[in-house]
mmCIF file of C-alpha atoms in Angstrom:
data_model
loop_
_atom_site.group_PDB
_atom_site.id
_atom_site.type_symbol
_atom_site.label_atom_id
_atom_site.label_comp_id
_atom_site.label_asym_id
_atom_site.label_seq_id
_atom_site.Cartn_x
_atom_site.Cartn_y
_atom_site.Cartn_z
ATOM 1 C CA MET A 60 38.730 43.789 21.214
ATOM 2 C CA ARG A 61 35.593 43.794 19.063
ATOM 3 C CA ALA A 62 34.416 47.025 20.694
ATOM 4 C CA PHE A 63 37.831 48.594 20.108
ATOM 5 C CA ARG A 64 37.815 47.645 16.415
ATOM 6 C CA SER A 65 34.288 48.954 15.991
ATOM 7 C CA LEU A 66 34.944 52.257 17.738
ATOM 8 C CA SER A 67 38.317 52.873 16.089
ATOM 9 C CA GLY A 68 36.763 52.151 12.686
ATOM 10 C CA SER A 69 33.934 54.549 13.439
ATOM 11 C CA GLU A 70 36.365 57.247 14.591
ATOM 12 C CA LEU A 71 38.452 56.779 11.454
ATOM 13 C CA ARG A 72 35.417 57.138 9.201
ATOM 14 C CA LEU A 73 34.459 60.345 11.007
ATOM 15 C CA LEU A 74 37.959 61.745 10.503
ATOM 16 C CA PHE A 75 37.942 60.922 6.803
ATOM 17 C CA ARG A 76 34.525 62.533 6.447
ATOM 18 C CA ASP A 77 35.746 65.731 8.106
ATOM 19 C CA PRO A 78 36.953 68.036 5.290
ATOM 20 C CA GLY A 79 39.211 69.997 7.637
ATOM 21 C CA SER A 80 41.035 66.952 9.018
ATOM 22 C CA LEU A 81 41.295 65.364 5.592
ATOM 23 C CA PHE A 82 42.750 68.499 4.027
ATOM 24 C CA PHE A 83 45.212 69.561 6.717
ATOM 25 C CA MET A 84 46.467 66.072 7.605
ATOM 26 C CA VAL A 85 46.601 64.568 4.119
ATOM 27 C CA ALA A 86 46.506 67.179 1.356
ATOM 28 C CA PHE A 87 48.055 70.295 2.900
ATOM 29 C CA PRO A 88 51.511 68.847 3.712
ATOM 30 C CA ALA A 89 51.761 67.392 0.204
ATOM 31 C CA MET A 90 50.861 70.794 -1.228
ATOM 32 C CA LEU A 91 53.623 72.438 0.829
ATOM 33 C CA LEU A 92 56.033 69.836 -0.472
ATOM 34 C CA VAL A 93 55.110 70.676 -4.063
ATOM 35 C CA LEU A 94 55.491 74.400 -3.376
ATOM 36 C CA ASN A 95 58.992 73.826 -1.996
ATOM 37 C CA SER A 96 59.987 71.300 -4.647
ATOM 38 C CA GLY A 97 62.479 73.723 -6.135
ATOM 39 C CA SER A 98 64.610 73.675 -2.989
ATOM 40 C CA ASP A 99 68.034 72.043 -3.229
ATOM 41 C CA ASP A 100 67.626 70.462 0.222
ATOM 42 C CA LEU A 101 64.058 69.172 -0.033
ATOM 43 C CA GLU A 102 64.930 66.193 2.180
ATOM 44 C CA ILE A 103 65.089 68.606 5.136
ATOM 45 C CA PHE A 104 61.438 69.574 4.657
ATOM 46 C CA VAL A 105 59.962 66.069 4.529
ATOM 47 C CA PRO A 106 60.517 64.940 8.163
ATOM 48 C CA GLY A 107 59.181 68.293 9.338
ATOM 49 C CA TYR A 108 56.005 67.772 7.347
ATOM 50 C CA LEU A 109 55.578 64.363 8.964
ATOM 51 C CA ALA A 110 55.786 66.028 12.382
ATOM 52 C CA MET A 111 53.318 68.696 11.238
ATOM 53 C CA ILE A 112 50.791 66.028 10.241
ATOM 54 C CA LEU A 113 50.995 64.489 13.706
ATOM 55 C CA ALA A 114 50.738 67.870 15.437
ATOM 56 C CA ILE A 115 47.647 68.836 13.456
ATOM 57 C CA GLY A 116 45.939 65.581 14.388
ATOM 58 C CA GLY A 117 47.084 65.229 17.976
ATOM 59 C CA ILE A 118 47.293 68.804 19.226
ATOM 60 C CA ALA A 119 44.584 70.548 17.190
ATOM 61 C CA THR A 120 42.020 67.928 16.158
ATOM 62 C CA LEU A 121 42.008 65.435 19.022
ATOM 63 C CA PRO A 122 41.195 67.925 21.847
ATOM 64 C CA ALA A 123 38.224 69.269 19.897
ATOM 65 C CA VAL A 124 36.876 65.754 19.336
ATOM 66 C CA MET A 125 37.222 64.803 22.998
ATOM 67 C CA GLY A 126 35.712 68.116 24.096
ATOM 68 C CA THR A 127 32.721 67.457 21.857
ATOM 69 C CA TYR A 128 32.246 63.988 23.310
ATOM 70 C CA ARG A 129 32.380 65.311 26.858
ATOM 71 C CA GLU A 130 30.028 68.205 26.075
ATOM 72 C CA ARG A 131 27.496 65.886 24.451
ATOM 73 C CA LYS A 132 27.689 63.444 27.398
ATOM 74 C CA VAL A 133 29.003 60.650 25.166
ATOM 75 C CA LEU A 134 31.698 59.703 27.660
ATOM 76 C CA ARG A 135 29.254 59.644 30.556
ATOM 77 C CA ARG A 136 26.850 57.406 28.651
ATOM 78 C CA LEU A 137 29.649 55.031 27.715
ATOM 79 C CA ALA A 138 30.636 54.765 31.364
ATOM 80 C CA THR A 139 27.284 53.068 32.058
ATOM 81 C CA THR A 140 27.765 50.454 29.321
ATOM 82 C CA PRO A 141 30.120 47.471 28.993
ATOM 83 C CA VAL A 142 32.175 49.635 26.605
ATOM 84 C CA SER A 143 34.581 51.645 28.733
ATOM 85 C CA PRO A 144 35.283 55.279 27.830
ATOM 86 C CA LEU A 145 38.911 54.160 27.749
ATOM 87 C CA VAL A 146 38.077 52.132 24.641
ATOM 88 C CA LEU A 147 36.859 55.317 22.972
ATOM 89 C CA LEU A 148 40.108 57.090 23.864
ATOM 90 C CA THR A 149 42.307 54.317 22.490
ATOM 91 C CA GLY A 150 40.055 54.077 19.438
ATOM 92 C CA GLN A 151 40.554 57.786 18.828
ATOM 93 C CA ILE A 152 44.331 57.315 19.098
ATOM 94 C CA ALA A 153 44.231 54.441 16.622
ATOM 95 C CA ALA A 154 42.131 56.462 14.172
ATOM 96 C CA GLN A 155 44.435 59.477 14.455
ATOM 97 C CA LEU A 156 47.461 57.256 13.899
ATOM 98 C CA VAL A 157 45.982 55.731 10.741
ATOM 99 C CA MET A 158 45.067 59.176 9.404
ATOM 100 C CA GLY A 159 48.541 60.443 10.213
ATOM 101 C CA LEU A 160 50.109 57.446 8.522
ATOM 102 C CA ALA A 161 48.034 58.065 5.409
ATOM 103 C CA GLY A 162 49.283 61.633 5.242
ATOM 104 C CA ALA A 163 52.859 60.508 5.881
ATOM 105 C CA VAL A 164 52.750 57.897 3.117
ATOM 106 C CA ILE A 165 51.464 60.479 0.645
ATOM 107 C CA VAL A 166 54.109 63.063 1.592
ATOM 108 C CA GLY A 167 56.897 60.485 1.590
ATOM 109 C CA GLY A 168 55.729 58.983 -1.671
ATOM 110 C CA VAL A 169 55.509 62.341 -3.423
ATOM 111 C CA ALA A 170 58.958 63.298 -2.103
ATOM 112 C CA VAL A 171 60.714 60.055 -3.059
ATOM 113 C CA LEU A 172 58.883 59.121 -6.255
ATOM 114 C CA GLY A 173 57.976 62.561 -7.506
ATOM 115 C CA PHE A 174 60.967 64.687 -6.590
ATOM 116 C CA GLY A 175 63.799 62.210 -6.191
ATOM 117 C CA VAL A 176 64.364 62.612 -2.458
ATOM 118 C CA ALA A 177 66.476 59.762 -1.102
ATOM 119 C CA PRO A 178 64.322 57.198 0.744
ATOM 120 C CA PRO A 179 64.713 56.824 4.522
ATOM 121 C CA ALA A 180 68.167 55.501 5.376
ATOM 122 C CA HIS A 181 66.883 53.827 8.565
ATOM 123 C CA PRO A 182 63.214 52.812 8.062
ATOM 124 C CA ALA A 183 62.908 51.022 11.421
ATOM 125 C CA ALA A 184 64.168 54.046 13.340
ATOM 126 C CA LEU A 185 61.884 56.297 11.285
ATOM 127 C CA ALA A 186 58.884 54.112 12.148
ATOM 128 C CA LEU A 187 59.783 54.265 15.851
ATOM 129 C CA ALA A 188 60.286 58.027 15.676
ATOM 130 C CA PHE A 189 56.913 58.405 13.938
ATOM 131 C CA VAL A 190 55.017 56.355 16.539
ATOM 132 C CA LEU A 191 56.721 58.047 19.501
ATOM 133 C CA SER A 192 56.140 61.488 17.997
ATOM 134 C CA ALA A 193 52.481 60.606 17.425
ATOM 135 C CA LEU A 194 52.018 59.447 21.013
ATOM 136 C CA MET A 195 53.695 62.610 22.252
ATOM 137 C CA CYS A 196 51.287 64.790 20.263
ATOM 138 C CA TYR A 197 48.326 62.761 21.517
ATOM 139 C CA ALA A 198 49.507 63.139 25.119
ATOM 140 C CA ILE A 199 49.654 66.912 24.653
ATOM 141 C CA GLY A 200 46.243 66.834 23.021
ATOM 142 C CA PHE A 201 44.718 64.936 25.929
ATOM 143 C CA VAL A 202 46.164 67.469 28.389
ATOM 144 C CA ILE A 203 44.459 70.240 26.411
ATOM 145 C CA ALA A 204 41.213 68.242 26.355
ATOM 146 C CA ALA A 205 41.516 67.734 30.110
ATOM 147 C CA VAL A 206 41.767 71.433 30.984
ATOM 148 C CA ALA A 207 39.378 72.867 28.365
ATOM 149 C CA PRO A 208 35.803 73.074 29.670
ATOM 150 C CA ARG A 209 34.106 73.085 26.262
ATOM 151 C CA ALA A 210 34.679 71.760 22.759
ATOM 152 C CA ARG A 211 35.185 75.204 21.206
ATOM 153 C CA THR A 212 37.642 76.127 23.939
ATOM 154 C CA ALA A 213 39.564 72.900 23.375
ATOM 155 C CA GLU A 214 39.712 73.594 19.642
ATOM 156 C CA LEU A 215 40.924 77.160 20.199
ATOM 157 C CA ILE A 216 43.594 76.166 22.711
ATOM 158 C CA GLY A 217 44.754 73.369 20.429
ATOM 159 C CA LEU A 218 45.159 75.757 17.502
ATOM 160 C CA LEU A 219 46.923 78.353 19.664
ATOM 161 C CA VAL A 220 49.391 75.721 20.824
ATOM 162 C CA MET A 221 49.825 73.959 17.501
ATOM 163 C CA PHE A 222 50.374 76.823 15.058
ATOM 164 C CA PRO A 223 53.292 78.572 16.810
ATOM 165 C CA MET A 224 54.817 75.195 17.610
ATOM 166 C CA ILE A 225 54.938 73.885 14.038
ATOM 167 C CA PHE A 226 56.764 77.036 12.923
ATOM 168 C CA LEU A 227 59.180 77.357 15.845
ATOM 169 C CA ALA A 228 59.900 73.628 15.970
ATOM 170 C CA GLY A 229 60.855 73.423 12.305
ATOM 171 C CA ALA A 230 57.859 71.411 11.155
ATOM 172 C CA ALA A 231 56.515 73.956 8.661
ATOM 173 C CA ILE A 232 59.819 75.733 7.984
ATOM 174 C CA PRO A 233 63.267 74.248 8.685
ATOM 175 C CA ARG A 234 64.683 75.796 11.840
ATOM 176 C CA GLU A 235 67.822 76.732 9.939
ATOM 177 C CA GLY A 236 65.788 79.476 8.274
ATOM 178 C CA LEU A 237 64.589 81.044 11.525
ATOM 179 C CA ALA A 238 66.134 84.069 13.207
ATOM 180 C CA GLY A 239 68.465 83.309 16.099
ATOM 181 C CA GLU A 240 66.009 84.253 18.873
ATOM 182 C CA LEU A 241 63.184 82.244 17.349
ATOM 183 C CA ARG A 242 65.474 79.272 16.798
ATOM 184 C CA GLU A 243 66.485 79.374 20.466
ATOM 185 C CA MET A 244 62.817 79.490 21.541
ATOM 186 C CA GLY A 245 62.157 76.403 19.466
ATOM 187 C CA GLU A 246 64.798 74.436 21.354
ATOM 188 C CA TYR A 247 62.414 74.083 24.301
ATOM 189 C CA LEU A 248 59.346 72.878 22.401
ATOM 190 C CA PRO A 249 58.287 69.214 22.491
ATOM 191 C CA LEU A 250 57.623 69.129 18.755
ATOM 192 C CA THR A 251 61.244 70.102 18.108
ATOM 193 C CA GLN A 252 62.264 66.718 19.492
ATOM 194 C CA ALA A 253 59.834 65.029 17.102
ATOM 195 C CA VAL A 254 61.232 66.917 14.110
ATOM 196 C CA THR A 255 64.775 66.064 15.198
ATOM 197 C CA ALA A 256 63.977 62.381 15.684
ATOM 198 C CA LEU A 257 62.237 62.108 12.314
ATOM 199 C CA ARG A 258 64.953 64.026 10.476
ATOM 200 C CA ASP A 259 67.818 62.066 12.068
ATOM 201 C CA SER A 260 66.082 58.754 11.448
ATOM 202 C CA TRP A 261 65.391 59.644 7.818
ATOM 203 C CA ALA A 262 69.077 60.517 7.404
ATOM 204 C CA GLY A 263 70.158 57.269 9.076
ATOM 205 C CA THR A 264 71.567 58.842 12.249
ATOM 206 C CA PRO A 265 68.898 58.204 14.923
ATOM 207 C CA SER A 266 69.687 59.334 18.463
ATOM 208 C CA ILE A 267 68.642 57.313 21.489
ATOM 209 C CA THR A 268 68.778 60.538 23.515
ATOM 210 C CA THR A 269 66.059 62.121 21.388
ATOM 211 C CA PHE A 270 63.915 58.996 21.660
ATOM 212 C CA LEU A 271 64.295 59.069 25.451
ATOM 213 C CA LEU A 272 63.330 62.750 25.590
ATOM 214 C CA ILE A 273 60.187 62.088 23.559
ATOM 215 C CA SER A 274 59.346 59.106 25.774
ATOM 216 C CA GLY A 275 59.726 61.315 28.841
ATOM 217 C CA ILE A 276 57.340 63.881 27.373
ATOM 218 C CA ILE A 277 54.844 61.093 26.630
ATOM 219 C CA ILE A 278 55.000 59.860 30.223
ATOM 220 C CA LEU A 279 54.672 63.357 31.672
ATOM 221 C CA GLY A 280 51.837 64.339 29.345
ATOM 222 C CA THR A 281 49.949 61.118 29.984
ATOM 223 C CA ALA A 282 50.306 61.514 33.750
ATOM 224 C CA LEU A 283 48.994 65.090 33.582
ATOM 225 C CA ALA A 284 46.099 64.064 31.347
ATOM 226 C CA VAL A 285 45.108 61.234 33.682
ATOM 227 C CA ALA A 286 45.328 63.526 36.735
ATOM 228 C CA LEU A 287 43.309 66.336 35.147
ATOM 229 C CA PHE A 288 40.893 64.546 32.839
ATOM 230 C CA ARG A 289 37.189 64.478 33.678
ATOM 231 C CA TRP A 290 34.690 62.285 31.858
ATOM 232 C CA GLU A 291 31.966 64.937 32.165
#
């Protein structure tokens, strides 16, 4: 437990010292919220921005970090110490979750306190949707890290997966504003389920079906990551 706390704290400090992660996971979504503050249905944007924060951290940032650790032999060195590489992985998840939560609190606070958006109607369901959506993004990120041979490749694949997904899934732009063909494409994306779960939970109408779908994606992604992942 002490090793986990130490590593997760170290990973969190590294994330907060990374200007890119700090901007895109904390500042950028809040900026988008301000830019769209004139919309009559601003409450539709907020859950999507929460999903975008998690996608940026889990699908774009996490694979690059893990690829760097593998490339620099960090994971192999840890395997020879009492600290298991698994501790590093869970520490990275914890750090990503804290960073994502920080971004979510800022976006939610700006929306509710700054622009009068109604607070979440079902906070418990929203918290569950947030955690499940985060784990889903991390599972996808670990699959990318598993198949990418190098850190730069992992970063590139993560960005190529993340950017189209946040637009087609309704994280950056509500899916109601997409053309019919693009909206239909988004139906099959994992992040769409996260946006739906967060939006429904915020509105007070959570769906157990959506939670089950996200859980299934987490299980599948984790199984693939475990089967494909190499420590070096």
